[in-house]
XYZ file of C-alpha atoms in Angstrom:
341
model
C 49.515 -54.181 -9.173
C 47.607 -53.017 -6.232
C 44.424 -52.372 -6.443
C 44.580 -48.717 -6.896
C 45.571 -49.207 -9.963
C 42.338 -50.663 -12.380
C 40.036 -47.621 -9.610
C 42.827 -45.025 -11.260
C 41.142 -46.520 -14.749
C 38.520 -45.952 -14.379
C 38.700 -42.810 -12.686
C 40.105 -40.970 -15.765
C 37.544 -42.570 -17.648
C 34.678 -41.267 -15.222
C 35.910 -37.900 -14.628
C 35.567 -36.863 -17.889
C 32.477 -38.579 -19.331
C 29.378 -36.344 -20.529
C 26.253 -38.744 -20.477
C 24.926 -37.709 -23.994
C 22.826 -39.977 -26.331
C 24.790 -40.669 -29.159
C 23.037 -41.164 -33.073
C 23.729 -41.765 -36.146
C 23.911 -38.095 -37.188
C 26.424 -37.301 -34.416
C 28.992 -40.146 -35.938
C 28.678 -38.720 -39.486
C 29.329 -35.188 -37.480
C 33.082 -36.477 -36.039
C 31.579 -36.588 -32.877
C 32.732 -39.684 -31.010
C 30.804 -40.651 -28.403
C 30.801 -40.668 -24.690
C 31.437 -44.573 -22.745
C 31.683 -44.787 -18.885
C 33.228 -47.914 -16.644
C 30.730 -49.898 -15.109
C 33.342 -52.436 -13.694
C 36.836 -53.301 -14.312
C 38.826 -56.073 -12.570
C 42.215 -57.086 -13.249
C 43.900 -60.692 -12.557
C 45.708 -60.765 -9.177
C 47.990 -63.206 -11.024
C 51.586 -61.603 -12.504
C 52.308 -61.683 -15.764
C 55.260 -64.299 -16.966
C 54.556 -62.854 -20.694
C 56.240 -60.222 -22.421
C 52.807 -59.562 -24.439
C 49.483 -58.370 -23.374
C 47.340 -61.139 -25.255
C 44.876 -63.496 -24.921
C 46.733 -67.091 -23.947
C 45.091 -70.499 -24.020
C 47.487 -71.912 -21.455
C 46.021 -71.625 -17.755
C 49.361 -71.221 -16.486
C 50.217 -68.638 -18.526
C 46.426 -66.636 -18.512
C 46.328 -63.319 -16.433
C 42.949 -61.641 -17.344
C 41.761 -58.295 -17.214
C 38.337 -56.872 -17.878
C 36.756 -54.150 -18.255
C 33.085 -53.241 -18.578
C 31.732 -49.751 -20.423
C 28.607 -48.456 -22.016
C 27.258 -46.453 -24.116
C 24.030 -44.615 -24.441
C 22.559 -44.696 -28.236
C 19.964 -42.278 -29.352
C 17.306 -44.283 -31.749
C 17.425 -47.692 -33.530
C 20.145 -47.871 -35.374
C 22.450 -47.434 -32.414
C 23.542 -51.119 -32.900
C 25.422 -49.775 -36.609
C 27.800 -47.432 -34.533
C 29.401 -50.032 -32.548
C 32.652 -48.066 -31.298
C 35.691 -50.377 -32.578
C 38.012 -48.448 -32.444
C 37.408 -46.269 -28.477
C 36.825 -49.574 -27.459
C 40.339 -50.999 -29.131
C 41.995 -47.519 -27.088
C 40.266 -48.254 -23.748
C 41.263 -52.002 -24.149
C 45.030 -50.685 -24.325
C 44.669 -48.462 -21.664
C 45.266 -51.487 -19.122
C 48.519 -52.803 -20.406
C 51.633 -52.610 -18.585
C 53.779 -55.389 -20.871
C 56.113 -53.481 -23.300
C 54.162 -55.154 -26.164
C 50.713 -55.393 -27.264
C 49.154 -57.734 -29.434
C 46.702 -56.375 -31.669
C 43.820 -59.161 -32.146
C 40.322 -58.830 -32.513
C 38.140 -60.805 -30.248
C 36.906 -63.395 -32.244
C 40.220 -64.823 -32.491
C 42.078 -67.248 -30.984
C 46.345 -67.568 -30.803
C 48.583 -70.709 -30.643
C 50.041 -71.957 -27.959
C 53.447 -71.430 -29.583
C 53.552 -67.907 -29.079
C 53.156 -68.312 -24.838
C 55.903 -71.132 -25.045
C 58.121 -69.009 -27.716
C 58.274 -65.977 -25.415
C 58.630 -68.070 -21.504
C 62.050 -68.576 -23.966
C 63.973 -65.668 -21.802
C 66.481 -65.217 -24.449
C 63.518 -65.250 -27.495
C 61.041 -62.758 -24.888
C 64.019 -60.183 -24.779
C 65.069 -59.600 -28.251
C 61.357 -59.743 -29.306
C 60.350 -56.734 -26.876
C 64.084 -55.308 -28.170
C 62.971 -55.247 -31.440
C 59.899 -53.767 -31.035
C 61.396 -50.615 -29.047
C 63.645 -50.669 -32.410
C 60.355 -49.682 -34.187
C 59.504 -53.392 -35.615
C 56.203 -54.981 -35.522
C 55.588 -58.799 -35.745
C 52.216 -60.393 -38.059
C 50.663 -63.173 -36.742
C 49.494 -64.929 -39.680
C 45.435 -65.919 -39.428
C 43.798 -68.773 -40.472
C 39.713 -69.217 -40.698
C 38.048 -72.285 -41.236
C 36.053 -72.818 -44.443
C 32.229 -72.193 -43.368
C 29.954 -74.846 -40.969
C 26.473 -75.048 -42.338
C 23.934 -75.288 -39.531
C 24.006 -75.288 -35.434
C 25.939 -78.620 -35.134
C 28.410 -77.265 -38.190
C 29.464 -74.045 -35.163
C 30.383 -76.233 -32.869
C 32.134 -79.041 -34.614
C 33.920 -75.984 -36.705
C 34.891 -73.961 -32.478
C 35.959 -77.205 -31.562
C 38.223 -77.236 -33.850
C 39.446 -73.787 -34.004
C 40.410 -74.736 -30.068
C 42.162 -78.373 -30.474
C 44.297 -77.093 -33.668
C 46.219 -74.051 -31.814
C 47.396 -76.588 -29.336
C 49.361 -77.954 -32.102
C 52.900 -77.637 -32.817
C 53.490 -75.945 -36.598
C 53.854 -78.583 -38.599
C 50.849 -80.764 -37.429
C 48.506 -77.600 -38.206
C 49.936 -77.178 -41.608
C 49.158 -80.420 -42.054
C 45.554 -79.565 -41.361
C 46.049 -75.985 -43.595
C 46.926 -78.829 -46.830
C 44.150 -81.451 -45.660
C 42.017 -77.871 -46.249
C 40.055 -78.050 -42.678
C 41.789 -73.971 -42.814
C 42.505 -71.785 -44.979
C 43.767 -68.190 -45.117
C 41.271 -65.884 -43.727
C 38.936 -64.044 -46.327
C 41.558 -65.501 -48.625
C 38.148 -66.932 -50.770
C 35.920 -63.106 -51.093
C 39.265 -60.382 -50.041
C 42.829 -61.187 -51.103
C 44.476 -58.132 -50.088
C 43.477 -58.387 -46.450
C 46.146 -61.103 -46.142
C 48.033 -61.263 -49.226
C 51.000 -58.957 -47.707
C 52.297 -61.997 -45.194
C 52.832 -64.501 -47.960
C 51.882 -67.217 -46.095
C 52.546 -69.797 -48.891
C 56.295 -68.614 -47.640
C 55.281 -68.753 -43.418
C 54.462 -72.853 -43.882
C 58.827 -73.720 -44.215
C 59.972 -71.039 -42.663
C 62.103 -71.052 -39.200
C 63.308 -67.623 -39.508
C 61.132 -64.424 -38.810
C 61.028 -62.290 -42.697
C 60.464 -59.333 -43.839
C 57.027 -57.923 -45.888
C 55.735 -54.474 -47.219
C 52.443 -53.368 -46.922
C 50.199 -52.630 -49.312
C 47.084 -51.344 -49.597
C 43.592 -53.160 -48.209
C 46.299 -55.081 -45.720
C 44.980 -56.105 -42.207
C 47.119 -58.135 -40.230
C 47.041 -59.065 -36.744
C 50.098 -57.571 -35.042
C 52.689 -57.470 -32.267
C 53.930 -54.522 -32.004
C 55.986 -52.212 -28.891
C 53.227 -51.275 -26.198
C 54.436 -47.466 -26.433
C 55.098 -46.528 -30.672
C 51.878 -48.374 -31.998
C 49.624 -45.533 -33.274
C 46.229 -44.929 -31.161
C 42.850 -46.182 -32.854
C 40.684 -43.575 -34.911
C 37.784 -42.773 -32.871
C 36.112 -41.823 -35.637
C 35.345 -44.819 -37.086
C 32.678 -46.910 -35.714
C 30.117 -49.355 -37.650
C 32.128 -51.897 -40.014
C 34.399 -51.029 -42.092
C 38.131 -49.758 -42.721
C 39.226 -49.345 -39.781
C 41.939 -52.034 -39.664
C 42.756 -51.118 -43.021
C 42.845 -47.414 -42.189
C 45.352 -48.552 -38.958
C 47.620 -51.204 -41.250
C 47.835 -47.305 -43.171
C 49.114 -45.224 -40.297
C 51.197 -47.899 -39.159
C 52.858 -48.194 -42.544
C 53.172 -44.101 -42.621
C 54.877 -44.405 -39.602
C 57.373 -46.324 -41.069
C 57.613 -49.619 -38.860
C 59.371 -52.729 -40.558
C 57.213 -55.054 -41.094
C 58.168 -58.773 -40.057
C 56.225 -62.294 -40.098
C 56.133 -64.427 -36.973
C 57.511 -67.575 -38.173
C 56.538 -69.749 -35.335
C 53.218 -68.720 -34.337
C 49.125 -67.828 -35.692
C 46.329 -67.014 -34.744
C 42.761 -68.933 -36.106
C 39.438 -67.319 -36.148
C 37.193 -69.104 -33.512
C 33.905 -68.767 -35.578
C 30.772 -67.389 -34.092
C 26.945 -66.462 -35.455
C 27.305 -63.166 -37.126
C 25.623 -60.381 -35.198
C 22.249 -58.866 -35.593
C 24.354 -55.402 -36.220
C 26.851 -57.369 -39.200
C 23.676 -58.601 -41.119
C 21.785 -55.137 -40.916
C 24.522 -53.396 -41.772
C 25.726 -55.858 -44.739
C 22.498 -56.169 -46.504
C 22.123 -51.998 -46.932
C 26.185 -51.869 -48.117
C 25.451 -55.104 -50.316
C 21.623 -54.475 -51.724
C 21.855 -50.937 -52.775
C 24.720 -48.864 -55.435
C 27.278 -47.031 -53.274
C 28.093 -44.501 -56.536
C 24.580 -42.205 -55.635
C 24.317 -39.996 -53.436
C 22.246 -40.980 -50.041
C 19.109 -39.866 -48.908
C 17.616 -39.850 -45.229
C 15.917 -43.654 -46.383
C 19.270 -45.037 -46.170
C 19.941 -43.989 -42.421
C 17.213 -47.083 -41.590
C 19.832 -49.339 -43.772
C 23.229 -48.475 -42.566
C 24.388 -47.120 -46.259
C 25.082 -43.304 -45.188
C 27.428 -44.826 -42.210
C 29.122 -46.601 -44.899
C 29.942 -44.183 -47.644
C 31.012 -42.100 -44.831
C 33.010 -44.045 -43.393
C 34.621 -44.616 -46.748
C 34.857 -40.805 -47.200
C 36.806 -40.777 -43.645
C 39.319 -43.784 -44.912
C 39.893 -41.171 -48.097
C 40.573 -38.313 -45.532
C 42.475 -39.875 -43.463
C 44.879 -41.257 -45.991
C 45.052 -37.957 -47.894
C 46.036 -36.463 -44.347
C 48.433 -38.974 -43.790
C 50.025 -38.736 -47.200
C 50.527 -34.973 -46.833
C 51.686 -36.011 -43.097
C 49.439 -34.151 -41.514
C 47.208 -37.151 -40.045
C 46.321 -36.895 -36.189
C 44.337 -39.530 -35.480
C 41.076 -38.137 -32.915
C 41.031 -39.836 -29.996
C 38.345 -39.561 -27.238
C 39.014 -37.459 -23.966
C 38.695 -39.831 -21.465
C 41.726 -41.682 -23.136
C 43.748 -38.322 -23.414
C 42.542 -37.999 -19.683
C 44.201 -41.299 -18.771
C 47.668 -40.985 -20.573
C 48.334 -37.784 -19.245
C 47.594 -39.427 -15.769
C 48.516 -43.659 -15.321
C 51.653 -43.952 -14.664
C 52.331 -46.684 -16.898
C 51.570 -44.479 -19.607
C 53.366 -41.418 -17.959
C 56.550 -43.802 -17.585
C 57.715 -44.527 -20.914
C 59.869 -46.720 -19.618
C 57.600 -49.130 -18.015
């Protein structure tokens, strides 16, 4: 696309930017915050795939980047990482008919790119997504590593694994080099994917969503719900989004040829602080101001928000809270106002 298009993204976001500092108290009051763009870089290369996705193959990579910042007012600001707002801002840049909704620490098997380079397969996927289906990419992780050397070995194994064909990768799972993501502590997260069936299938199969499900998916760019920007910090963001999709009556299918792998990395200080508070205190008691320093009050707030959102979805009154910058861009960017693009 011409250089004018990324400039339009910067303009529609920064035009409504108000430089106010975010605090934990603001988040508890459902303030959405404000992010400002300080740089945007779009690849000059033309995409050969109909999906906006991170792809490891250098001959397929068309990388677009946006650098943003948010101002915070207190030392606990790192607990307020705006996951969903950042997801929405990243999505604004997508111009392909299908999105892959992934996290930044996931890498995609090269088999997906190869699959989508077949024009007939790509067209069938786009049409199926347009007809309100989505495709789950099974996710796997390496068992816990030990120390810096173990981390490097695990990263190298993850990088190699996504270049294998499916049969070779399944052998690594059988050898316990990989396991289903979080299967050791949160079975609900990936249980509905039915990876036992995926290991041997050559065809997509239909599944149902369930409470606690956190799939990574391919979905139509225009039909996918937007993420609720009130979810900040760690917890309930993906579970709540899956509920949105389920209530929107999408057909859940599992992509038979491809998968994603979690690439190991050190834990962040924000993550350590947040979960230390959550795991060492009782979440049944009423929080007080002291808990602001440890993150517990925000966790209780997210639990309450998730419950409220689920109740609204059940009564068909739910509308996700989207920050004003995204709303402004959706009303002005041509690849969003024109549903045919």
